[in-house]
C-alpha atoms as a printed R data frame, in Angstrom:
    type eleno elety resid chain resno       x       y       z
1   ATOM     1    CA   MET     A     1  16.565   9.769   2.807
2   ATOM     2    CA   LYS     A     2  15.003  10.102  -0.813
3   ATOM     3    CA   LYS     A     3  11.497   8.585  -1.688
4   ATOM     4    CA   LEU     A     4  10.898   6.850  -5.182
5   ATOM     5    CA   PRO     A     5   9.687   9.645  -7.594
6   ATOM     6    CA   TYR     A     6   6.453   7.207  -8.316
7   ATOM     7    CA   ILE     A     7   3.846   5.224  -6.803
8   ATOM     8    CA   LEU     A     8   1.570   2.343  -8.367
9   ATOM     9    CA   PRO     A     9  -1.593   1.642  -6.145
10  ATOM    10    CA   TYR     A    10  -2.860  -1.513  -7.272
11  ATOM    11    CA   TYR     A    11  -6.591  -3.028  -6.842
12  ATOM    12    CA   HIS     A    12  -8.605  -6.079  -8.212
13  ATOM    13    CA   VAL     A    13 -12.033  -5.054  -7.641
14  ATOM    14    CA   VAL     A    14 -14.147  -2.069  -6.213
15  ATOM    15    CA   SER     A    15 -17.846  -2.744  -5.541
16  ATOM    16    CA   ASP     A    16 -21.008  -2.258  -3.203
17  ATOM    17    CA   GLN     A    17 -22.094  -5.459  -3.873
18  ATOM    18    CA   HIS     A    18 -21.895  -9.105  -2.329
19  ATOM    19    CA   LEU     A    19 -19.059 -10.733  -4.117
20  ATOM    20    CA   PRO     A    20 -19.074 -14.562  -2.970
21  ATOM    21    CA   HIS     A    21 -15.873 -15.360  -5.272
22  ATOM    22    CA   ILE     A    22 -13.818 -12.712  -3.507
23  ATOM    23    CA   LYS     A    23 -15.486 -12.004  -0.487
24  ATOM    24    CA   HIS     A    24 -13.081 -14.850   1.421
25  ATOM    25    CA   LEU     A    25  -9.867 -13.991   0.144
26  ATOM    26    CA   PHE     A    26  -9.207  -9.924   0.524
27  ATOM    27    CA   TYR     A    27 -11.279  -6.744   1.276
28  ATOM    28    CA   VAL     A    28 -13.107  -5.255  -1.052
29  ATOM    29    CA   LYS     A    29 -13.309  -1.467  -1.209
30  ATOM    30    CA   SER     A    30 -16.589   0.481  -1.651
31  ATOM    31    CA   VAL     A    31 -17.169   3.015  -4.199
32  ATOM    32    CA   ARG     A    32 -17.110   5.652  -1.484
33  ATOM    33    CA   GLU     A    33 -13.863   4.435  -0.214
34  ATOM    34    CA   PHE     A    34 -12.199   4.331  -3.660
35  ATOM    35    CA   ILE     A    35 -13.270   8.018  -4.699
36  ATOM    36    CA   ASP     A    36 -11.755   8.829  -1.388
37  ATOM    37    CA   ASP     A    37  -8.709   7.143  -2.445
38  ATOM    38    CA   LEU     A    38  -8.487   8.770  -5.908
39  ATOM    39    CA   GLU     A    39  -8.732  11.799  -4.222
40  ATOM    40    CA   TYR     A    40  -5.738  11.685  -1.785
41  ATOM    41    CA   ILE     A    41  -3.844   9.878  -4.704
42  ATOM    42    CA   GLY     A    42  -4.552  12.939  -6.963
43  ATOM    43    CA   LYS     A    43  -3.793  15.513  -4.642
44  ATOM    44    CA   ASN     A    44  -0.342  14.091  -4.061
45  ATOM    45    CA   TYR     A    45   0.630  12.593  -7.180
46  ATOM    46    CA   SER     A    46   0.483  13.350 -11.125
47  ATOM    47    CA   ILE     A    47  -1.846  10.528 -11.790
48  ATOM    48    CA   VAL     A    48  -0.676   9.319 -15.419
49  ATOM    49    CA   GLY     A    49  -1.342   6.496 -18.087
50  ATOM    50    CA   LEU     A    50   0.800   3.554 -18.674
51  ATOM    51    CA   THR     A    51   2.338   5.499 -21.876
52  ATOM    52    CA   ASP     A    52   3.623   8.143 -19.928
53  ATOM    53    CA   PHE     A    53   4.569   5.917 -16.751
54  ATOM    54    CA   TYR     A    54   6.760   3.445 -19.116
55  ATOM    55    CA   GLN     A    55   8.404   6.526 -20.913
56  ATOM    56    CA   ALA     A    56   9.516   8.195 -17.267
57  ATOM    57    CA   ALA     A    57  10.542   4.603 -16.818
58  ATOM    58    CA   LYS     A    58  12.903   4.222 -19.511
59  ATOM    59    CA   GLU     A    59  14.526   7.588 -18.599
60  ATOM    60    CA   ARG     A    60  14.879   6.742 -15.242
61  ATOM    61    CA   PHE     A    61  12.400   9.354 -14.204
62  ATOM    62    CA   ILE     A    62  15.266  12.547 -14.509
63  ATOM    63    CA   ASN     A    63  12.562  14.621 -15.966
64  ATOM    64    CA   ILE     A    64   9.689  14.036 -12.994
65  ATOM    65    CA   LYS     A    65   9.109  17.383 -11.176
66  ATOM    66    CA   LYS     A    66   6.240  15.876  -9.193
67  ATOM    67    CA   PRO     A    67   5.915  12.226  -8.195
68  ATOM    68    CA   ILE     A    68   3.701  10.400 -10.407
69  ATOM    69    CA   ALA     A    69   1.228   7.563  -9.703
70  ATOM    70    CA   HIS     A    70  -0.005   5.006 -12.218
71  ATOM    71    CA   LEU     A    71  -3.328   2.970 -11.348
72  ATOM    72    CA   THR     A    72  -3.466  -0.691 -11.938
73  ATOM    73    CA   PHE     A    73  -6.532  -3.197 -11.852
74  ATOM    74    CA   ASP     A    74  -5.622  -7.412 -11.680
75  ATOM    75    CA   ASP     A    75  -7.470  -9.851 -12.862
76  ATOM    76    CA   GLY     A    76  -9.754  -8.323 -15.417
77  ATOM    77    CA   LEU     A    77 -12.977  -8.593 -13.367
78  ATOM    78    CA   SER     A    78 -16.396  -7.260 -14.755
79  ATOM    79    CA   GLU     A    79 -16.331  -4.679 -12.291
80  ATOM    80    CA   CYS     A    80 -13.470  -3.057 -13.992
81  ATOM    81    CA   TYR     A    81 -16.202  -2.137 -16.542
82  ATOM    82    CA   ASN     A    82 -19.095  -1.590 -14.809
83  ATOM    83    CA   VAL     A    83 -17.923   0.240 -11.735
84  ATOM    84    CA   ILE     A    84 -14.289   1.496 -11.977
85  ATOM    85    CA   ALA     A    85 -14.032   2.617 -15.644
86  ATOM    86    CA   PRO     A    86 -16.810   5.042 -15.229
87  ATOM    87    CA   ILE     A    87 -15.315   6.547 -12.107
88  ATOM    88    CA   LEU     A    88 -11.907   6.974 -13.763
89  ATOM    89    CA   LYS     A    89 -13.278   8.314 -16.713
90  ATOM    90    CA   SER     A    90 -15.350  11.199 -14.779
91  ATOM    91    CA   LYS     A    91 -12.367  12.313 -13.294
92  ATOM    92    CA   GLY     A    92 -10.187  11.981 -16.509
93  ATOM    93    CA   ILE     A    93  -7.679   9.174 -15.002
94  ATOM    94    CA   GLN     A    94  -5.992   6.661 -16.934
95  ATOM    95    CA   ALA     A    95  -5.382   3.324 -15.751
96  ATOM    96    CA   THR     A    96  -4.038  -0.408 -16.937
97  ATOM    97    CA   PHE     A    97  -6.333  -3.501 -16.588
98  ATOM    98    CA   PHE     A    98  -4.325  -6.709 -16.277
99  ATOM    99    CA   ILE     A    99  -6.396  -9.742 -17.714
100 ATOM   100    CA   ASN     A   100  -5.876 -13.259 -17.624
101 ATOM   101    CA   SER     A   101  -6.046 -14.630 -21.254
102 ATOM   102    CA   GLY     A   102  -8.108 -17.781 -20.070
103 ATOM   103    CA   PHE     A   103 -10.666 -16.032 -18.309
104 ATOM   104    CA   ILE     A   104 -11.803 -13.634 -21.191
105 ATOM   105    CA   ASP     A   105 -15.352 -13.913 -21.858
106 ATOM   106    CA   ASN     A   106 -15.856 -16.090 -18.671
107 ATOM   107    CA   LYS     A   107 -14.296 -19.301 -20.060
108 ATOM   108    CA   ASP     A   108 -12.822 -20.363 -16.764
109 ATOM   109    CA   LEU     A   109 -12.624 -19.369 -13.332
110 ATOM   110    CA   PHE     A   110  -9.475 -18.327 -10.921
111 ATOM   111    CA   PHE     A   111  -8.808 -21.201  -8.510
112 ATOM   112    CA   ARG     A   112  -8.667 -18.786  -5.701
113 ATOM   113    CA   PHE     A   113 -12.259 -17.366  -6.678
114 ATOM   114    CA   LYS     A   114 -13.537 -21.380  -6.717
115 ATOM   115    CA   VAL     A   115 -12.181 -21.661  -3.203
116 ATOM   116    CA   SER     A   116 -14.089 -18.447  -2.219
117 ATOM   117    CA   LEU     A   117 -17.273 -19.761  -3.592
118 ATOM   118    CA   LEU     A   118 -16.999 -23.045  -2.070
119 ATOM   119    CA   ILE     A   119 -16.039 -21.680   1.457
120 ATOM   120    CA   ASP     A   120 -19.395 -19.282   0.998
121 ATOM   121    CA   ASP     A   121 -21.463 -22.153   0.060
122 ATOM   122    CA   LEU     A   122 -20.412 -24.271   3.066
123 ATOM   123    CA   LEU     A   123 -20.917 -21.543   5.422
124 ATOM   124    CA   SER     A   124 -24.310 -21.045   4.360
125 ATOM   125    CA   LYS     A   125 -25.102 -24.693   4.940
126 ATOM   126    CA   GLY     A   126 -23.378 -24.295   8.586
127 ATOM   127    CA   LYS     A   127 -20.752 -26.960   7.042
128 ATOM   128    CA   LEU     A   128 -17.626 -24.938   7.567
129 ATOM   129    CA   THR     A   129 -15.145 -25.374   9.990
130 ATOM   130    CA   ARG     A   130 -12.174 -23.066  10.895
131 ATOM   131    CA   GLU     A   131  -9.836 -26.264   9.909
132 ATOM   132    CA   LEU     A   132 -11.643 -26.725   6.766
133 ATOM   133    CA   GLU     A   133 -11.522 -23.133   5.884
134 ATOM   134    CA   VAL     A   134  -7.968 -22.867   6.516
135 ATOM   135    CA   GLN     A   135  -7.264 -26.204   4.458
136 ATOM   136    CA   LEU     A   136  -9.420 -24.408   1.585
137 ATOM   137    CA   LYS     A   137  -7.332 -21.213   1.414
138 ATOM   138    CA   ASP     A   138  -4.163 -23.159   1.231
139 ATOM   139    CA   TYR     A   139  -4.907 -25.114  -1.784
140 ATOM   140    CA   LEU     A   140  -2.717 -24.154  -4.530
141 ATOM   141    CA   TYR     A   141  -2.768 -23.860  -8.216
142 ATOM   142    CA   SER     A   142  -1.938 -27.620  -8.555
143 ATOM   143    CA   ASP     A   143  -5.143 -28.235  -6.219
144 ATOM   144    CA   ASN     A   144  -7.272 -27.436  -9.102
145 ATOM   145    CA   GLU     A   145  -9.202 -30.852  -9.770
146 ATOM   146    CA   VAL     A   146  -9.465 -31.509  -5.841
147 ATOM   147    CA   ILE     A   147 -11.064 -28.275  -5.436
148 ATOM   148    CA   ASP     A   148 -13.186 -28.935  -8.784
149 ATOM   149    CA   ARG     A   149 -13.989 -32.521  -6.893
150 ATOM   150    CA   LEU     A   150 -15.093 -30.856  -3.363
151 ATOM   151    CA   ALA     A   151 -17.282 -28.463  -5.491
152 ATOM   152    CA   GLN     A   152 -19.092 -31.073  -7.212
153 ATOM   153    CA   ASP     A   153 -19.343 -33.165  -3.908
154 ATOM   154    CA   ASN     A   154 -21.180 -30.089  -2.376
155 ATOM   155    CA   GLY     A   155 -23.430 -29.055  -5.382
156 ATOM   156    CA   VAL     A   156 -21.582 -25.728  -5.986
157 ATOM   157    CA   ASP     A   157 -21.496 -25.445  -9.769
158 ATOM   158    CA   TYR     A   158 -18.610 -23.201 -11.272
159 ATOM   159    CA   ASN     A   159 -19.926 -23.243 -14.969
160 ATOM   160    CA   GLU     A   160 -23.260 -22.075 -13.629
161 ATOM   161    CA   PHE     A   161 -21.832 -19.229 -11.853
162 ATOM   162    CA   LEU     A   162 -19.605 -18.263 -14.629
163 ATOM   163    CA   LYS     A   163 -22.883 -18.279 -16.945
164 ATOM   164    CA   SER     A   164 -25.275 -16.466 -14.809
165 ATOM   165    CA   ASN     A   165 -22.635 -13.903 -13.034
166 ATOM   166    CA   LYS     A   166 -20.008 -13.123 -15.630
167 ATOM   167    CA   PRO     A   167 -17.600 -12.094 -13.118
168 ATOM   168    CA   TYR     A   168 -14.701 -11.524 -15.938
169 ATOM   169    CA   LEU     A   169 -14.452  -8.997 -18.667
170 ATOM   170    CA   THR     A   170 -15.597  -9.698 -22.274
171 ATOM   171    CA   SER     A   171 -13.862  -9.261 -25.320
172 ATOM   172    CA   ASP     A   172 -16.325  -6.220 -26.226
173 ATOM   173    CA   GLN     A   173 -15.925  -4.659 -22.915
174 ATOM   174    CA   ILE     A   174 -11.942  -4.839 -23.048
175 ATOM   175    CA   GLN     A   175 -12.518  -3.671 -26.477
176 ATOM   176    CA   SER     A   176 -14.747  -0.614 -25.154
177 ATOM   177    CA   LEU     A   177 -11.996   0.150 -22.041
178 ATOM   178    CA   ILE     A   178  -9.319   0.250 -24.927
179 ATOM   179    CA   GLU     A   179 -11.571   2.564 -27.009
180 ATOM   180    CA   ASP     A   180 -12.166   4.965 -23.754
181 ATOM   181    CA   GLY     A   181  -8.306   5.413 -23.310
182 ATOM   182    CA   PHE     A   182  -7.362   2.687 -20.751
183 ATOM   183    CA   THR     A   183  -4.616   0.277 -21.673
184 ATOM   184    CA   ILE     A   184  -4.946  -3.467 -21.170
185 ATOM   185    CA   GLY     A   185  -1.796  -5.574 -19.909
186 ATOM   186    CA   ALA     A   186  -1.402  -9.276 -19.366
187 ATOM   187    CA   HIS     A   187  -1.510 -11.291 -15.776
188 ATOM   188    CA   SER     A   188  -0.693 -15.146 -17.143
189 ATOM   189    CA   HIS     A   189  -3.019 -17.368 -18.538
190 ATOM   190    CA   ASP     A   190  -4.756 -18.770 -15.603
191 ATOM   191    CA   HIS     A   191  -3.012 -17.484 -12.733
192 ATOM   192    CA   PRO     A   192  -0.640 -19.878 -11.404
193 ATOM   193    CA   GLU     A   193   1.793 -18.530  -8.481
194 ATOM   194    CA   PHE     A   194   5.168 -18.499 -10.538
195 ATOM   195    CA   ARG     A   195   7.463 -19.666  -7.355
196 ATOM   196    CA   PHE     A   196   5.389 -22.971  -7.442
197 ATOM   197    CA   VAL     A   197   5.781 -23.828 -10.909
198 ATOM   198    CA   SER     A   198   8.863 -24.464 -13.001
199 ATOM   199    CA   GLU     A   199  10.486 -21.820 -14.851
200 ATOM   200    CA   ASP     A   200   9.266 -22.826 -18.615
201 ATOM   201    CA   PHE     A   201   6.036 -23.462 -17.061
202 ATOM   202    CA   ALA     A   202   5.880 -19.884 -15.986
203 ATOM   203    CA   LEU     A   203   7.580 -18.276 -19.022
204 ATOM   204    CA   ASN     A   204   4.778 -20.110 -20.955
205 ATOM   205    CA   GLN     A   205   2.188 -18.266 -18.914
206 ATOM   206    CA   VAL     A   206   3.775 -14.875 -19.659
207 ATOM   207    CA   VAL     A   207   4.146 -15.751 -23.427
208 ATOM   208    CA   LYS     A   208   0.813 -17.172 -23.849
209 ATOM   209    CA   SER     A   209  -1.170 -14.067 -22.053
210 ATOM   210    CA   VAL     A   210   1.052 -11.191 -23.609
211 ATOM   211    CA   ASP     A   211   0.423 -12.694 -27.264
212 ATOM   212    CA   GLU     A   212  -3.049 -12.878 -26.391
213 ATOM   213    CA   VAL     A   213  -3.317  -9.134 -25.355
214 ATOM   214    CA   SER     A   214  -1.164  -7.949 -28.190
215 ATOM   215    CA   SER     A   215  -2.608 -10.056 -30.899
216 ATOM   216    CA   ARG     A   216  -6.403  -9.445 -29.841
217 ATOM   217    CA   PHE     A   217  -6.301  -6.192 -28.322
218 ATOM   218    CA   ASN     A   218  -3.469  -4.243 -30.329
219 ATOM   219    CA   GLN     A   219  -1.460  -2.939 -27.369
220 ATOM   220    CA   ASN     A   220   1.693  -1.162 -28.117
221 ATOM   221    CA   ILE     A   221   3.196  -1.538 -24.785
222 ATOM   222    CA   LYS     A   222   3.669  -5.496 -23.721
223 ATOM   223    CA   ALA     A   223   3.114  -4.698 -19.898
224 ATOM   224    CA   PHE     A   224   2.581  -7.727 -17.710
225 ATOM   225    CA   SER     A   225   1.779  -7.892 -14.037
226 ATOM   226    CA   PHE     A   226   2.763 -11.209 -11.989
227 ATOM   227    CA   PRO     A   227   0.171 -13.087 -10.752
228 ATOM   228    CA   PHE     A   228   0.167 -13.150  -6.928
229 ATOM   229    CA   THR     A   229   3.938 -11.799  -6.743
230 ATOM   230    CA   ASP     A   230   6.990 -12.019  -8.259
231 ATOM   231    CA   PHE     A   231   8.913 -13.048  -5.161
232 ATOM   232    CA   ALA     A   232  11.738 -15.696  -5.479
233 ATOM   233    CA   LEU     A   233  11.808 -15.167  -9.290
234 ATOM   234    CA   LYS     A   234  15.536 -15.273 -10.484
235 ATOM   235    CA   LYS     A   235  17.252 -12.797 -12.724
236 ATOM   236    CA   GLU     A   236  17.869 -15.295 -15.534
237 ATOM   237    CA   PHE     A   237  13.935 -15.559 -15.629
238 ATOM   238    CA   PHE     A   238  13.861 -12.040 -16.274
239 ATOM   239    CA   ASN     A   239  16.513 -11.993 -18.794
240 ATOM   240    CA   ARG     A   240  14.306 -14.499 -20.512
241 ATOM   241    CA   LEU     A   241  11.522 -12.255 -20.666
242 ATOM   242    CA   TYR     A   242  13.170  -9.287 -21.542
243 ATOM   243    CA   LYS     A   243  16.224 -10.210 -23.655
244 ATOM   244    CA   SER     A   244  13.741 -11.855 -26.047
245 ATOM   245    CA   GLU     A   245  11.296  -8.915 -25.951
246 ATOM   246    CA   ILE     A   246   8.585 -10.755 -24.700
247 ATOM   247    CA   ILE     A   247   7.474  -8.004 -22.467
248 ATOM   248    CA   ASP     A   248   8.141  -4.435 -22.422
249 ATOM   249    CA   ILE     A   249   7.349  -3.525 -18.541
250 ATOM   250    CA   SER     A   250   6.553  -5.516 -15.587
251 ATOM   251    CA   PHE     A   251   4.829  -5.270 -12.034
252 ATOM   252    CA   GLY     A   252   5.148  -6.939  -8.906
253 ATOM   253    CA   THR     A   253   3.283  -6.477  -5.543
254 ATOM   254    CA   ALA     A   254   6.032  -5.742  -3.031
255 ATOM   255    CA   GLY     A   255   5.053  -2.329  -2.033
256 ATOM   256    CA   ILE     A   256   7.233   0.741  -2.277
257 ATOM   257    CA   LYS     A   257  10.695  -0.836  -3.162
258 ATOM   258    CA   LYS     A   258  13.276  -0.429  -5.867
259 ATOM   259    CA   ASP     A   259  14.073  -3.766  -7.973
260 ATOM   260    CA   GLU     A   260  17.376  -4.959  -9.364
261 ATOM   261    CA   ILE     A   261  15.311  -5.673 -12.654
262 ATOM   262    CA   ALA     A   262  15.426  -2.102 -14.136
263 ATOM   263    CA   MET     A   263  11.717  -2.352 -15.698
264 ATOM   264    CA   ASN     A   264  10.180  -4.258 -13.042
265 ATOM   265    CA   PHE     A   265   7.927  -2.155 -10.816
266 ATOM   266    CA   GLN     A   266   6.720  -2.701  -7.415
267 ATOM   267    CA   ARG     A   267   2.959  -1.769  -6.500
268 ATOM   268    CA   VAL     A   268   1.347  -0.805  -3.319
269 ATOM   269    CA   PRO     A   269  -1.750  -3.157  -2.626
270 ATOM   270    CA   MET     A   270  -4.689  -0.775  -1.694
271 ATOM   271    CA   GLU     A   271  -7.437  -3.266  -0.540
272 ATOM   272    CA   PHE     A   272  -7.323  -3.078   3.278
273 ATOM   273    CA   LYS     A   273  -9.594  -1.413   5.575
274 ATOM   274    CA   TYR     A   274  -7.782   1.763   5.625
275 ATOM   275    CA   LYS     A   275  -7.574   5.122   3.794
276 ATOM   276    CA   ALA     A   276  -5.180   5.701   1.178
277 ATOM   277    CA   LYS     A   277  -3.115   8.045   3.213
278 ATOM   278    CA   SER     A   278  -2.963   5.563   5.726
279 ATOM   279    CA   ILE     A   279  -1.795   2.813   3.498
280 ATOM   280    CA   ILE     A   280   0.912   4.790   1.394
281 ATOM   281    CA   GLY     A   281   2.115   6.131   4.707
282 ATOM   282    CA   TYR     A   282   2.619   2.665   6.167
283 ATOM   283    CA   TYR     A   283   4.524   1.483   3.138
284 ATOM   284    CA   ASN     A   284   6.595   4.836   2.892
285 ATOM   285    CA   LEU     A   285   7.603   4.314   6.502
286 ATOM   286    CA   LYS     A   286   8.651   0.780   5.662
287 ATOM   287    CA   SER     A   287  10.656   2.007   2.799
288 ATOM   288    CA   LYS     A   288  12.399   4.328   5.244
289 ATOM   289    CA   MET     A   289  13.432   1.467   7.291
290 ATOM   290    CA   ARG     A   290  14.977  -0.251   4.338
291 ATOM   291    CA   GLN     A   291  16.905   2.485   3.311
292 ATOM   292    CA   LEU     A   292  18.180   2.782   6.917
293 ATOM   293    CA   LEU     A   293  19.022  -1.042   7.067
294 ATOM   294    CA   GLY     A   294  20.189  -1.295   3.681
295 ATOM   295    CA   LYS     A   295  17.571  -3.312   2.505
296 ATOM   296    CA   ASP     A   296  15.435  -1.434  -0.080
297 ATOM   297    CA   LEU     A   297  16.584  -2.787  -3.137
298 ATOM   298    CA   ILE     A   298  15.180  -6.475  -4.298
299 ATOM   299    CA   LEU     A   299  18.438  -8.348  -5.293
300 ATOM   300    CA   ARG     A   300  17.663 -11.251  -7.825
C-alpha cells in the first residue's frame, strides 16, 4: 500500500496563555507541545515552503525522494506573529499563514470566536447550562445577528475585545511575516462554512479574500484554504475557481486523503491532546483502511 509523498499538518494557534475566544472550540497546543510536533515532523519529512510544495504538486511529486511536509496555519491570529513565527524562524522552517481578509487589523470577529467568548462569560457568571452551550455551539454563520444580540443582552462587548486583545494579525505584522520568508494565503473574507451558503456567495468569498491578499501583500502563488471544510463542494465549483485562475492551489481538512481535484490538497488537523506521532499515525492508519476499501479518493 502506497503512502502519499507528502503530509500537510495544520494549526490555528499555539499559546501558553488563556484564550477565551478559542478555549471552548478546540484544543490549543502549548509552545512545548508544538516544538515536540515540529521535531517529529522534521525527523520524518522534509519540511518545505509553499513555493517548493506548489512546484512538486504541479509535477505530481515525481521527483520527491523523501516525503515532504508543508505547515499551514488558519485564521490569521496574532499568535502566528508573536509565538509561532519566532519558533519556526529559529528552526529555519517556512510555512503559510491563511488569513481572512475581513479580520485583518482586527476589523471584525469570526462568529465562532464570538460564541466562545459568550460561553466563557456565561460560565464565569454561573449562567451556562449544558443545553445552552450546545445551542450556542450549533449556531452558524447565518446566526451572526442572533449571536450579537445575545452578547449585547449579556454585556459581552466584542468591539472592546477586538480593541483591547487584538486577536488578529495587523497589516504590519503580515508584512513582517512576508519579509521573514513566510507566505500568506487567503481563507475567505469572514469565514462562512461553504456548504451552508450559495455557490455564488462562496465564490465571492474566495475572490474577495484572494484579491485582497494578492494585491495588498503581493503573493505570487494564489493559495486558498477552505474555512471549516471543503466537504460537499462540487467539481463545478472548483472548475470555476481554477479555470478562471482565481486560485492556483487550495487546501481542505480531510486528513490524509487524495482528491479528485488535482490541485486541491487535504490537510491533517493537529490540535488534539496527542503528540504528532500519534495524530499522524492515526491518519495514516485511516488512509490505509480507505485504500483497502477503495475509498481513498474524494470524488466531487
